[in-house]
Amino acid sequence: MAQKKRPNAFQFHILVFLLLVIFSGTILALSTGGFIVNFKTVGFSFLSAVQKGVHAVGSGITGLVTAVKDLSVLREEYAVLTQKLQDYEYLQRNNAEIRKENERLREQLKFSQSIVQTNLPALVIGRDPNSIYSGITINKGSLNGIKKNMPVIAVQNGHVGLVGKITTVGLTTSMVMPVYDYQCNVSSRIQTTRDIGIVSGTGSPDAPLLMKYIKKRVLEELQYGDIVVTSGENDNYLRDIPVGTISKISVLDYDTSLEIELTPIIDFSRLETVIAVDVSDRGEL
Amino acid sequence: MIRSFFSSILFYLFFILFQTAILSNITILPAVPDLMLIMTLYISLHNGCMLGQTTGFTSGLMMDFLSAGPLGLNSLIRTILGYVFGLFSKTLNTTGFFLPALYGFTATIIKSILLLVISFFFPNGVVTYSLFSYVFLFELIANTILTPLLFSFLNIFSNILLTKPEVSLS
């Protein structure tokens, strides 16, 4: 009997030990106001790394299946492209000349790039498992230089637009809170009138964004399609990055401000690549 | 029980990766079906409160790590759901289509009610469903339809997922 009780006694010791460690650790965390390890970051790093792997495998399988189909298409395209190549060789010669001319004109006009901050391109590898939250996981993390609260932009059809900001940083992955998230608020200006307000998300990528705190007196100056850009105040976001275009203006009797609905510049259903920008890198001219 | 717990965790891991890396990227879906919730439902209805709440807690923690929501929100909801549905272990029929569909429907409704209650106590950071929104209705329908299908799929692995598969009603 005594031999049978030993394992239980041993397990009980371990249990008490674990309970005490957890209990004392909790007291320590409460008394210091925080714990040295951010559990969310550790868990996010681990699970999102696996998520990254699954995404890579999924992409690989999809690529394999589509490759067979693409092969037949490629043969047809090959003949067409051979012809195009000859045309492009001719165009390239002209293009080189145009580029040189462009460089000369830029020098003459003293045109320069306005933003030279560190840019970190990244690929979207996952989205939030909850329907009510809208986190987007990207494949770059602290090892790549991503930091918390970095603004994230994207280029779609030649237009730059605001995607959101980094909220959680793992080692090799990060989470972006998009502008359409309930919790996202962006200080923004109407590009034409320069009036400042706050743009908030409504939770869905298909739903419009809401802009508040624009005074009613500017109603006459506003038009549908006007672009709203980031104000750049508080250094949270880059200045003058387009957020959306005005799609609806509501005048509320009980409010001194207008309620403006915006269509996001970025089509989030097509979002594949993003660029995280290090605003702490003071490279603005 | 330990074997069932760890087997369940592997299934949860598979489902969350499927949810986040594949399902959530299908942007034509207005909402992502909650496979983790259905899995919790299956485990708790077959294995009781203890496994229901512990696996529910663990699955919630996994979701919290990969979600933009506050840490602990999903853990709390799924622990409660695992415990509540565990109370009906071995008393509810889980075979067929309509009854599991009804459980999936009920679990999704309870989840949204729990979110409302929790948001009352933690107003900062906890976002609730709008019960008549397109997103919630889609998730409700998707969960309802997928529950019997997923139950049937999980029954294939009942030997490793259930503590006593020979006496379960499935």
Tab-separated table of C-alpha atoms in Angstrom:
chain	number	residue	atom	x	y	z
A	1	MET	CA	0.000	0.000	0.000
A	2	ALA	CA	2.793	2.333	0.953
A	3	GLN	CA	4.407	1.774	-2.447
A	4	LYS	CA	1.124	2.602	-4.218
A	5	LYS	CA	0.801	5.911	-2.419
A	6	ARG	CA	4.261	7.162	-3.385
A	7	PRO	CA	3.423	8.264	-6.915
A	8	ASN	CA	0.379	10.201	-5.682
A	9	ALA	CA	2.451	11.849	-2.991
A	10	PHE	CA	5.054	12.790	-5.526
A	11	GLN	CA	2.446	14.265	-7.868
A	12	PHE	CA	0.928	16.197	-5.012
A	13	HIS	CA	4.313	17.740	-4.295
A	14	ILE	CA	4.653	18.796	-7.895
A	15	LEU	CA	1.142	20.172	-7.829
A	16	VAL	CA	1.803	22.221	-4.685
A	17	PHE	CA	5.089	23.409	-6.140
A	18	LEU	CA	3.450	24.510	-9.364
A	19	LEU	CA	0.620	26.203	-7.519
A	20	LEU	CA	3.049	28.104	-5.331
A	21	VAL	CA	5.159	29.159	-8.294
A	22	ILE	CA	2.087	30.335	-10.178
A	23	PHE	CA	0.665	32.035	-7.097
A	24	SER	CA	3.889	33.839	-6.230
A	25	GLY	CA	4.408	34.748	-9.879
A	26	THR	CA	0.919	36.219	-10.010
A	27	ILE	CA	1.487	38.227	-6.834
A	28	LEU	CA	4.765	39.468	-8.279
A	29	ALA	CA	3.090	40.479	-11.515
A	30	LEU	CA	0.315	42.270	-9.637
A	31	SER	CA	2.649	44.069	-7.250
A	32	THR	CA	4.972	45.250	-10.016
A	33	GLY	CA	2.152	46.125	-12.361
A	34	GLY	CA	3.339	43.799	-15.068
A	35	PHE	CA	5.271	40.690	-15.871
A	36	ILE	CA	8.628	40.544	-17.592
A	37	VAL	CA	7.283	38.123	-20.210
A	38	ASN	CA	4.473	39.316	-22.445
A	39	PHE	CA	2.446	36.114	-22.757
A	40	LYS	CA	0.494	37.419	-25.711
A	41	THR	CA	3.693	38.138	-27.649
A	42	VAL	CA	5.210	34.748	-26.810
A	43	GLY	CA	2.052	32.889	-27.767
A	44	PHE	CA	1.593	34.992	-30.880
A	45	SER	CA	5.205	34.339	-31.926
A	46	PHE	CA	4.835	30.597	-31.536
A	47	LEU	CA	1.416	30.109	-33.110
A	48	SER	CA	1.921	32.588	-35.913
A	49	ALA	CA	5.230	30.905	-36.799
A	50	VAL	CA	3.288	27.669	-37.310
A	51	GLN	CA	0.641	29.671	-39.157
A	52	LYS	CA	3.387	30.981	-41.422
A	53	GLY	CA	4.458	27.414	-42.132
A	54	VAL	CA	0.903	26.335	-42.969
A	55	HIS	CA	0.512	29.330	-45.230
A	56	ALA	CA	3.749	28.378	-47.015
A	57	VAL	CA	2.627	24.746	-47.437
A	58	GLY	CA	-0.845	25.870	-48.592
A	59	SER	CA	0.707	28.254	-51.104
A	60	GLY	CA	3.023	25.477	-52.285
A	61	ILE	CA	0.180	23.021	-52.911
A	62	THR	CA	-1.905	25.678	-54.634
A	63	GLY	CA	1.103	26.557	-56.747
A	64	LEU	CA	1.619	22.912	-57.740
A	65	VAL	CA	-1.985	22.476	-58.852
A	66	THR	CA	-2.086	25.708	-60.780
A	67	ALA	CA	1.331	25.028	-62.327
A	68	VAL	CA	-0.060	22.166	-64.416
A	69	LYS	CA	-2.832	24.360	-65.733
A	70	ASP	CA	-0.455	27.229	-66.261
A	71	LEU	CA	1.846	25.092	-68.407
A	72	SER	CA	-0.597	24.904	-71.289
A	73	VAL	CA	-1.375	28.582	-70.978
A	74	LEU	CA	2.329	29.365	-70.919
A	75	ARG	CA	2.915	27.685	-74.251
A	76	GLU	CA	0.330	29.893	-75.905
A	77	GLU	CA	1.661	32.954	-74.174
A	78	TYR	CA	5.211	32.109	-75.201
A	79	ALA	CA	4.520	32.779	-78.854
A	80	VAL	CA	2.746	36.017	-78.064
A	81	LEU	CA	5.491	37.153	-75.729
A	82	THR	CA	8.223	36.471	-78.248
A	83	GLN	CA	6.569	38.940	-80.537
A	84	LYS	CA	6.075	41.400	-77.703
A	85	LEU	CA	9.702	41.075	-76.683
A	86	GLN	CA	10.819	42.363	-80.028
A	87	ASP	CA	8.485	45.315	-79.612
A	88	TYR	CA	9.712	45.977	-76.088
A	89	GLU	CA	13.340	45.942	-77.149
A	90	TYR	CA	12.491	48.792	-79.411
A	91	LEU	CA	10.563	50.548	-76.641
A	92	GLN	CA	13.366	49.995	-74.155
A	93	ARG	CA	15.757	51.952	-76.281
A	94	ASN	CA	13.270	54.811	-76.296
A	95	ASN	CA	12.627	54.330	-72.574
A	96	ALA	CA	16.297	54.754	-71.707
A	97	GLU	CA	16.280	58.043	-73.492
A	98	ILE	CA	13.095	59.162	-71.745
A	99	ARG	CA	14.548	58.167	-68.368
A	100	LYS	CA	17.609	60.275	-68.917
A	101	GLU	CA	15.440	63.165	-69.951
A	102	ASN	CA	13.303	62.673	-66.857
A	103	GLU	CA	16.373	62.739	-64.632
A	104	ARG	CA	17.475	65.955	-66.200
A	105	LEU	CA	14.057	67.502	-65.718
A	106	ARG	CA	13.956	66.391	-62.089
A	107	GLU	CA	17.254	68.040	-61.430
A	108	GLN	CA	16.072	71.165	-63.146
A	109	LEU	CA	12.850	71.312	-61.164
A	110	LYS	CA	14.690	70.370	-57.961
A	111	PHE	CA	12.157	67.648	-57.465
A	112	SER	CA	13.070	65.242	-54.710
A	113	GLN	CA	11.587	62.346	-52.871
A	114	SER	CA	9.640	63.599	-49.852
A	115	ILE	CA	9.741	60.472	-47.716
A	116	VAL	CA	12.876	58.512	-47.076
A	117	GLN	CA	11.963	56.546	-43.951
A	118	THR	CA	12.851	52.903	-43.588
A	119	ASN	CA	10.250	50.794	-45.381
A	120	LEU	CA	9.646	47.134	-44.611
A	121	PRO	CA	7.587	45.292	-47.230
A	122	ALA	CA	5.652	42.300	-45.908
A	123	LEU	CA	3.218	39.640	-47.057
A	124	VAL	CA	-0.215	39.073	-45.505
A	125	ILE	CA	-0.255	35.487	-44.204
A	126	GLY	CA	-3.379	35.348	-42.055
A	127	ARG	CA	-6.368	37.146	-40.681
A	128	ASP	CA	-8.204	37.227	-37.381
A	129	PRO	CA	-9.966	33.995	-36.322
A	130	ASN	CA	-12.699	36.117	-34.719
A	131	SER	CA	-15.341	37.676	-36.889
A	132	ILE	CA	-15.642	40.707	-34.635
A	133	TYR	CA	-11.940	41.580	-34.599
A	134	SER	CA	-9.929	42.285	-37.686
A	135	GLY	CA	-6.230	41.660	-37.060
A	136	ILE	CA	-4.101	40.957	-40.104
A	137	THR	CA	-0.969	38.842	-39.646
A	138	ILE	CA	2.083	39.687	-41.763
A	139	ASN	CA	5.271	37.710	-42.283
A	140	LYS	CA	7.713	40.210	-40.778
A	141	GLY	CA	8.511	40.590	-37.100
A	142	SER	CA	10.966	42.127	-34.673
A	143	LEU	CA	13.835	40.243	-36.292
A	144	ASN	CA	13.113	42.172	-39.475
A	145	GLY	CA	12.925	45.508	-37.686
A	146	ILE	CA	9.180	45.776	-37.165
A	147	LYS	CA	8.183	47.756	-34.071
A	148	LYS	CA	4.903	48.241	-32.292
A	149	ASN	CA	2.701	51.117	-33.550
A	150	MET	CA	4.485	51.374	-36.886
A	151	PRO	CA	2.069	52.663	-39.542
A	152	VAL	CA	1.348	50.254	-42.361
A	153	ILE	CA	0.586	51.394	-45.894
A	154	ALA	CA	0.018	49.633	-49.199
A	155	VAL	CA	0.141	50.475	-52.860
A	156	GLN	CA	-2.815	49.345	-54.967
A	157	ASN	CA	-3.280	50.267	-58.618
A	158	GLY	CA	-0.610	52.887	-58.265
A	159	HIS	CA	-2.301	54.570	-55.300
A	160	VAL	CA	-0.804	54.670	-51.821
A	161	GLY	CA	-3.268	54.104	-48.980
A	162	LEU	CA	-3.263	53.613	-45.251
A	163	VAL	CA	-3.739	50.009	-44.067
A	164	GLY	CA	-3.419	50.439	-40.305
A	165	LYS	CA	-0.786	50.056	-37.639
A	166	ILE	CA	1.223	47.310	-35.987
A	167	THR	CA	-0.300	46.185	-32.678
A	168	THR	CA	1.524	42.972	-31.801
A	169	VAL	CA	5.064	42.103	-32.778
A	170	GLY	CA	6.335	38.530	-32.781
A	171	LEU	CA	9.810	37.380	-33.720
A	172	THR	CA	9.042	36.639	-37.357
A	173	THR	CA	5.448	37.805	-37.661
A	174	SER	CA	3.360	40.799	-36.614
A	175	MET	CA	-0.257	41.741	-36.323
A	176	VAL	CA	-1.691	44.793	-38.037
A	177	MET	CA	-4.824	46.516	-36.834
A	178	PRO	CA	-6.491	47.747	-40.029
A	179	VAL	CA	-8.209	51.127	-40.262
A	180	TYR	CA	-11.608	49.452	-40.460
A	181	ASP	CA	-11.189	47.831	-37.025
A	182	TYR	CA	-13.510	49.068	-34.276
A	183	GLN	CA	-10.534	50.015	-32.125
A	184	CYS	CA	-8.681	51.979	-34.799
A	185	ASN	CA	-8.799	55.783	-34.724
A	186	VAL	CA	-6.721	57.871	-37.099
A	187	SER	CA	-6.215	61.603	-36.913
A	188	SER	CA	-6.977	62.754	-40.459
A	189	ARG	CA	-7.571	65.824	-42.607
A	190	ILE	CA	-9.775	66.507	-45.558
A	191	GLN	CA	-7.224	67.081	-48.282
A	192	THR	CA	-8.918	70.079	-49.890
A	193	THR	CA	-10.123	72.049	-46.870
A	194	ARG	CA	-7.430	70.827	-44.406
A	195	ASP	CA	-10.067	70.366	-41.692
A	196	ILE	CA	-8.996	67.846	-39.111
A	197	GLY	CA	-11.083	65.018	-37.674
A	198	ILE	CA	-10.908	61.454	-36.451
A	199	VAL	CA	-11.449	58.504	-38.769
A	200	SER	CA	-12.760	55.366	-37.067
A	201	GLY	CA	-13.407	51.867	-38.312
A	202	THR	CA	-16.775	50.156	-38.252
A	203	GLY	CA	-15.511	46.583	-38.032
A	204	SER	CA	-15.905	45.372	-41.583
A	205	PRO	CA	-13.628	45.865	-44.585
A	206	ASP	CA	-16.694	46.342	-46.755
A	207	ALA	CA	-18.339	48.914	-44.499
A	208	PRO	CA	-17.438	52.602	-44.801
A	209	LEU	CA	-15.112	54.360	-42.366
A	210	LEU	CA	-16.557	57.123	-40.204
A	211	MET	CA	-15.036	60.586	-39.925
A	212	LYS	CA	-16.097	62.735	-37.007
A	213	TYR	CA	-15.416	66.177	-35.525
A	214	ILE	CA	-15.630	68.077	-38.825
A	215	LYS	CA	-17.551	71.286	-38.184
A	216	LYS	CA	-20.861	71.884	-39.966
A	217	ARG	CA	-19.628	75.195	-41.350
A	218	VAL	CA	-17.421	73.373	-43.887
A	219	LEU	CA	-20.352	71.495	-45.377
A	220	GLU	CA	-20.539	73.815	-48.400
A	221	GLU	CA	-16.888	73.192	-49.244
A	222	LEU	CA	-17.105	69.396	-49.173
A	223	GLN	CA	-17.797	67.205	-52.149
A	224	TYR	CA	-18.270	63.509	-52.637
A	225	GLY	CA	-14.992	61.952	-53.700
A	226	ASP	CA	-12.833	64.360	-51.697
A	227	ILE	CA	-9.795	62.554	-50.340
A	228	VAL	CA	-9.120	62.281	-46.625
A	229	VAL	CA	-5.471	61.948	-45.641
A	230	THR	CA	-3.596	61.283	-42.416
A	231	SER	CA	-2.783	64.422	-40.469
A	232	GLY	CA	0.544	63.135	-39.188
A	233	GLU	CA	-0.110	64.672	-35.794
A	234	ASN	CA	1.273	62.890	-32.725
A	235	ASP	CA	3.720	61.113	-35.071
A	236	ASN	CA	1.511	58.038	-35.123
A	237	TYR	CA	1.148	57.952	-38.876
A	238	LEU	CA	2.926	59.473	-41.836
A	239	ARG	CA	1.550	62.799	-42.985
A	240	ASP	CA	-0.729	62.983	-46.042
A	241	ILE	CA	-1.252	59.286	-46.646
A	242	PRO	CA	-4.718	58.813	-48.230
A	243	VAL	CA	-7.188	57.012	-45.971
A	244	GLY	CA	-10.408	57.160	-47.959
A	245	THR	CA	-12.717	59.208	-50.125
A	246	ILE	CA	-15.925	60.883	-48.965
A	247	SER	CA	-18.950	58.787	-49.920
A	248	LYS	CA	-21.688	60.209	-47.693
A	249	ILE	CA	-22.185	63.288	-45.532
A	250	SER	CA	-24.813	63.319	-42.788
A	251	VAL	CA	-25.925	66.415	-40.913
A	252	LEU	CA	-27.113	65.501	-37.447
A	253	ASP	CA	-29.365	68.004	-35.712
A	254	TYR	CA	-28.151	67.112	-32.256
A	255	ASP	CA	-24.474	67.329	-33.133
A	256	THR	CA	-22.284	70.317	-33.970
A	257	SER	CA	-20.135	68.143	-36.212
A	258	LEU	CA	-20.790	66.344	-39.464
A	259	GLU	CA	-20.802	62.590	-39.768
A	260	ILE	CA	-18.857	61.690	-42.867
A	261	GLU	CA	-18.630	58.226	-44.377
A	262	LEU	CA	-15.488	57.296	-46.268
A	263	THR	CA	-14.732	54.555	-48.749
A	264	PRO	CA	-11.278	53.191	-47.872
A	265	ILE	CA	-8.579	53.791	-50.465
A	266	ILE	CA	-7.343	50.247	-49.926
A	267	ASP	CA	-9.411	47.298	-51.110
A	268	PHE	CA	-8.775	44.989	-48.155
A	269	SER	CA	-10.191	41.948	-49.906
A	270	ARG	CA	-7.325	42.197	-52.393
A	271	LEU	CA	-4.643	43.113	-49.906
A	272	GLU	CA	-1.626	40.846	-50.275
A	273	THR	CA	1.437	42.953	-49.613
A	274	VAL	CA	1.904	45.855	-47.242
A	275	ILE	CA	4.689	48.211	-46.240
A	276	ALA	CA	5.478	48.997	-42.603
A	277	VAL	CA	7.098	52.396	-42.199
A	278	ASP	CA	9.432	53.356	-39.394
A	279	VAL	CA	8.290	56.858	-38.492
A	280	SER	CA	10.934	57.097	-35.793
A	281	ASP	CA	13.462	57.164	-38.633
A	282	ARG	CA	13.508	60.931	-39.138
A	283	GLY	CA	14.243	61.086	-42.804
A	284	GLU	CA	11.699	63.665	-43.873
A	285	LEU	CA	13.080	66.537	-45.868
B	1	MET	CA	-8.430	11.683	-20.089
B	2	ILE	CA	-4.918	13.015	-20.649
B	3	ARG	CA	-4.761	11.295	-24.025
B	4	SER	CA	-8.106	12.839	-24.995
B	5	PHE	CA	-6.930	16.260	-23.825
B	6	PHE	CA	-3.758	16.256	-25.891
B	7	SER	CA	-5.513	14.730	-28.900
B	8	SER	CA	-8.087	17.511	-28.674
B	9	ILE	CA	-5.341	20.128	-28.517
B	10	LEU	CA	-3.874	18.784	-31.747
B	11	PHE	CA	-7.269	19.054	-33.393
B	12	TYR	CA	-7.717	22.581	-32.032
B	13	LEU	CA	-4.307	23.506	-33.439
B	14	PHE	CA	-5.311	22.153	-36.821
B	15	PHE	CA	-8.635	24.007	-36.754
B	16	ILE	CA	-7.203	27.362	-35.705
B	17	LEU	CA	-4.553	27.216	-38.389
B	18	PHE	CA	-7.209	26.267	-40.905
B	19	GLN	CA	-9.354	29.163	-39.659
B	20	THR	CA	-6.638	31.827	-39.682
B	21	ALA	CA	-4.426	30.793	-42.586
B	22	ILE	CA	-7.041	29.509	-45.008
B	23	LEU	CA	-10.673	30.311	-44.145
B	24	SER	CA	-10.077	33.901	-43.064
B	25	ASN	CA	-8.232	34.586	-46.314
B	26	ILE	CA	-11.299	33.679	-48.339
B	27	THR	CA	-12.463	37.243	-48.439
B	28	ILE	CA	-15.823	36.498	-50.036
B	29	LEU	CA	-16.908	35.029	-46.690
B	30	PRO	CA	-18.453	37.797	-44.552
B	31	ALA	CA	-17.388	35.955	-41.383
B	32	VAL	CA	-15.265	32.976	-40.460
B	33	PRO	CA	-17.129	29.895	-39.169
B	34	ASP	CA	-16.092	29.156	-35.594
B	35	LEU	CA	-14.700	25.633	-35.934
B	36	MET	CA	-13.027	25.950	-32.525
B	37	LEU	CA	-16.428	26.513	-30.920
B	38	ILE	CA	-17.888	23.437	-32.600
B	39	MET	CA	-14.898	21.392	-31.482
B	40	THR	CA	-15.412	22.592	-27.881
B	41	LEU	CA	-19.055	21.636	-28.195
B	42	TYR	CA	-18.139	18.144	-29.369
B	43	ILE	CA	-15.576	17.557	-26.631
B	44	SER	CA	-17.751	18.862	-23.801
B	45	LEU	CA	-20.910	17.040	-24.922
B	46	HIS	CA	-19.015	13.758	-25.056
B	47	ASN	CA	-16.406	14.082	-22.321
B	48	GLY	CA	-18.041	16.245	-19.677
B	49	CYS	CA	-17.229	19.441	-17.806
B	50	MET	CA	-13.611	18.802	-16.917
B	51	LEU	CA	-12.347	18.169	-20.429
B	52	GLY	CA	-14.829	20.630	-21.880
B	53	GLN	CA	-13.601	23.539	-19.813
B	54	THR	CA	-9.890	22.721	-19.971
B	55	THR	CA	-9.831	22.226	-23.730
B	56	GLY	CA	-12.163	25.192	-24.109
B	57	PHE	CA	-9.743	27.333	-22.129
B	58	THR	CA	-6.757	26.147	-24.160
B	59	SER	CA	-8.497	26.716	-27.479
B	60	GLY	CA	-9.551	30.174	-26.323
B	61	LEU	CA	-5.969	30.970	-25.407
B	62	MET	CA	-4.826	29.922	-28.884
B	63	MET	CA	-7.417	32.228	-30.399
B	64	ASP	CA	-6.405	35.076	-28.107
B	65	PHE	CA	-2.819	34.769	-29.268
B	66	LEU	CA	-3.776	35.062	-32.925
B	67	SER	CA	-6.537	37.613	-32.503
B	68	ALA	CA	-6.521	41.374	-32.216
B	69	GLY	CA	-8.904	41.036	-29.265
B	70	PRO	CA	-7.803	41.284	-25.634
B	71	LEU	CA	-5.938	38.352	-24.103
B	72	GLY	CA	-8.285	36.221	-22.033
B	73	LEU	CA	-11.531	37.052	-23.789
B	74	ASN	CA	-11.838	33.869	-25.819
B	75	SER	CA	-10.360	31.774	-23.000
B	76	LEU	CA	-13.098	32.960	-20.660
B	77	ILE	CA	-15.930	32.470	-23.151
B	78	ARG	CA	-14.841	29.002	-24.219
B	79	THR	CA	-14.154	27.866	-20.665
B	80	ILE	CA	-17.720	28.794	-19.737
B	81	LEU	CA	-19.139	27.196	-22.881
B	82	GLY	CA	-17.112	24.031	-22.313
B	83	TYR	CA	-18.354	23.798	-18.747
B	84	VAL	CA	-22.001	24.559	-19.558
B	85	PHE	CA	-22.238	22.074	-22.419
B	86	GLY	CA	-20.280	19.554	-20.336
B	87	LEU	CA	-23.163	19.549	-17.871
B	88	PHE	CA	-25.263	17.907	-20.587
B	89	SER	CA	-22.653	15.290	-21.359
B	90	LYS	CA	-24.133	11.892	-22.192
B	91	THR	CA	-27.672	13.250	-21.835
B	92	LEU	CA	-28.012	14.894	-25.232
B	93	ASN	CA	-28.166	13.025	-28.494
B	94	THR	CA	-25.349	14.071	-30.794
B	95	THR	CA	-26.206	11.920	-33.781
B	96	GLY	CA	-28.093	12.929	-36.898
B	97	PHE	CA	-28.245	16.375	-38.418
B	98	PHE	CA	-30.857	18.511	-36.706
B	99	LEU	CA	-29.877	18.088	-33.053
B	100	PRO	CA	-26.172	18.874	-33.562
B	101	ALA	CA	-27.238	21.788	-35.770
B	102	LEU	CA	-29.421	23.015	-32.920
B	103	TYR	CA	-26.472	22.745	-30.503
B	104	GLY	CA	-24.271	24.729	-32.901
B	105	PHE	CA	-26.980	27.364	-33.206
B	106	THR	CA	-27.413	27.551	-29.425
B	107	ALA	CA	-23.674	27.705	-28.747
B	108	THR	CA	-23.240	30.621	-31.161
B	109	ILE	CA	-26.131	32.486	-29.547
B	110	ILE	CA	-24.719	31.839	-26.053
B	111	LYS	CA	-21.292	33.006	-27.241
B	112	SER	CA	-22.753	36.322	-28.414
B	113	ILE	CA	-24.690	36.733	-25.151
B	114	LEU	CA	-21.550	36.012	-23.144
B	115	LEU	CA	-19.707	38.642	-25.187
B	116	LEU	CA	-22.421	41.146	-24.317
B	117	VAL	CA	-22.180	40.310	-20.620
B	118	ILE	CA	-18.371	40.425	-20.606
B	119	SER	CA	-18.351	43.726	-22.494
B	120	PHE	CA	-20.517	45.135	-19.718
B	121	PHE	CA	-17.819	44.371	-17.155
B	122	PHE	CA	-14.886	45.158	-19.455
B	123	PRO	CA	-16.117	48.019	-21.647
B	124	ASN	CA	-12.629	48.852	-22.915
B	125	GLY	CA	-11.418	46.589	-25.653
B	126	VAL	CA	-14.236	44.044	-25.762
B	127	VAL	CA	-16.234	44.350	-28.950
B	128	THR	CA	-19.648	42.726	-29.167
B	129	TYR	CA	-21.671	41.360	-32.022
B	130	SER	CA	-24.478	43.345	-33.434
B	131	LEU	CA	-27.047	40.544	-33.219
B	132	PHE	CA	-28.791	41.513	-36.427
B	133	SER	CA	-25.690	42.204	-38.431
B	134	TYR	CA	-24.859	40.331	-41.608
B	135	VAL	CA	-21.576	39.136	-40.064
B	136	PHE	CA	-23.236	37.556	-37.052
B	137	LEU	CA	-26.063	36.011	-39.064
B	138	PHE	CA	-23.590	34.459	-41.474
B	139	GLU	CA	-21.523	33.026	-38.633
B	140	LEU	CA	-24.680	31.723	-36.970
B	141	ILE	CA	-25.835	29.966	-40.128
B	142	ALA	CA	-22.362	28.668	-40.929
B	143	ASN	CA	-21.876	27.259	-37.426
B	144	THR	CA	-25.349	25.712	-37.472
B	145	ILE	CA	-24.746	23.931	-40.756
B	146	LEU	CA	-21.164	22.940	-40.024
B	147	THR	CA	-21.802	21.481	-36.553
B	148	PRO	CA	-23.374	18.171	-37.702
B	149	LEU	CA	-20.789	17.848	-40.464
B	150	LEU	CA	-17.888	18.453	-38.107
B	151	PHE	CA	-19.406	16.123	-35.500
B	152	SER	CA	-19.525	13.381	-38.129
B	153	PHE	CA	-15.909	14.078	-39.055
B	154	LEU	CA	-14.779	14.052	-35.419
B	155	ASN	CA	-16.639	10.790	-34.784
B	156	ILE	CA	-14.073	9.120	-37.029
B	157	PHE	CA	-11.493	9.955	-34.363
B	158	SER	CA	-13.694	9.132	-31.384
B	159	ASN	CA	-11.208	6.527	-30.149
B	160	ILE	CA	-8.615	9.165	-29.429
B	161	LEU	CA	-10.882	12.137	-28.680
B	162	LEU	CA	-13.389	10.577	-26.322
B	163	THR	CA	-12.609	9.268	-22.875
B	164	LYS	CA	-15.201	6.481	-23.135
B	165	PRO	CA	-16.206	6.134	-26.775
B	166	GLU	CA	-17.968	2.835	-26.205
B	167	VAL	CA	-20.627	4.399	-23.984
B	168	SER	CA	-21.087	7.651	-25.843
B	169	LEU	CA	-24.379	8.282	-27.579
B	170	SER	CA	-22.685	8.903	-30.898
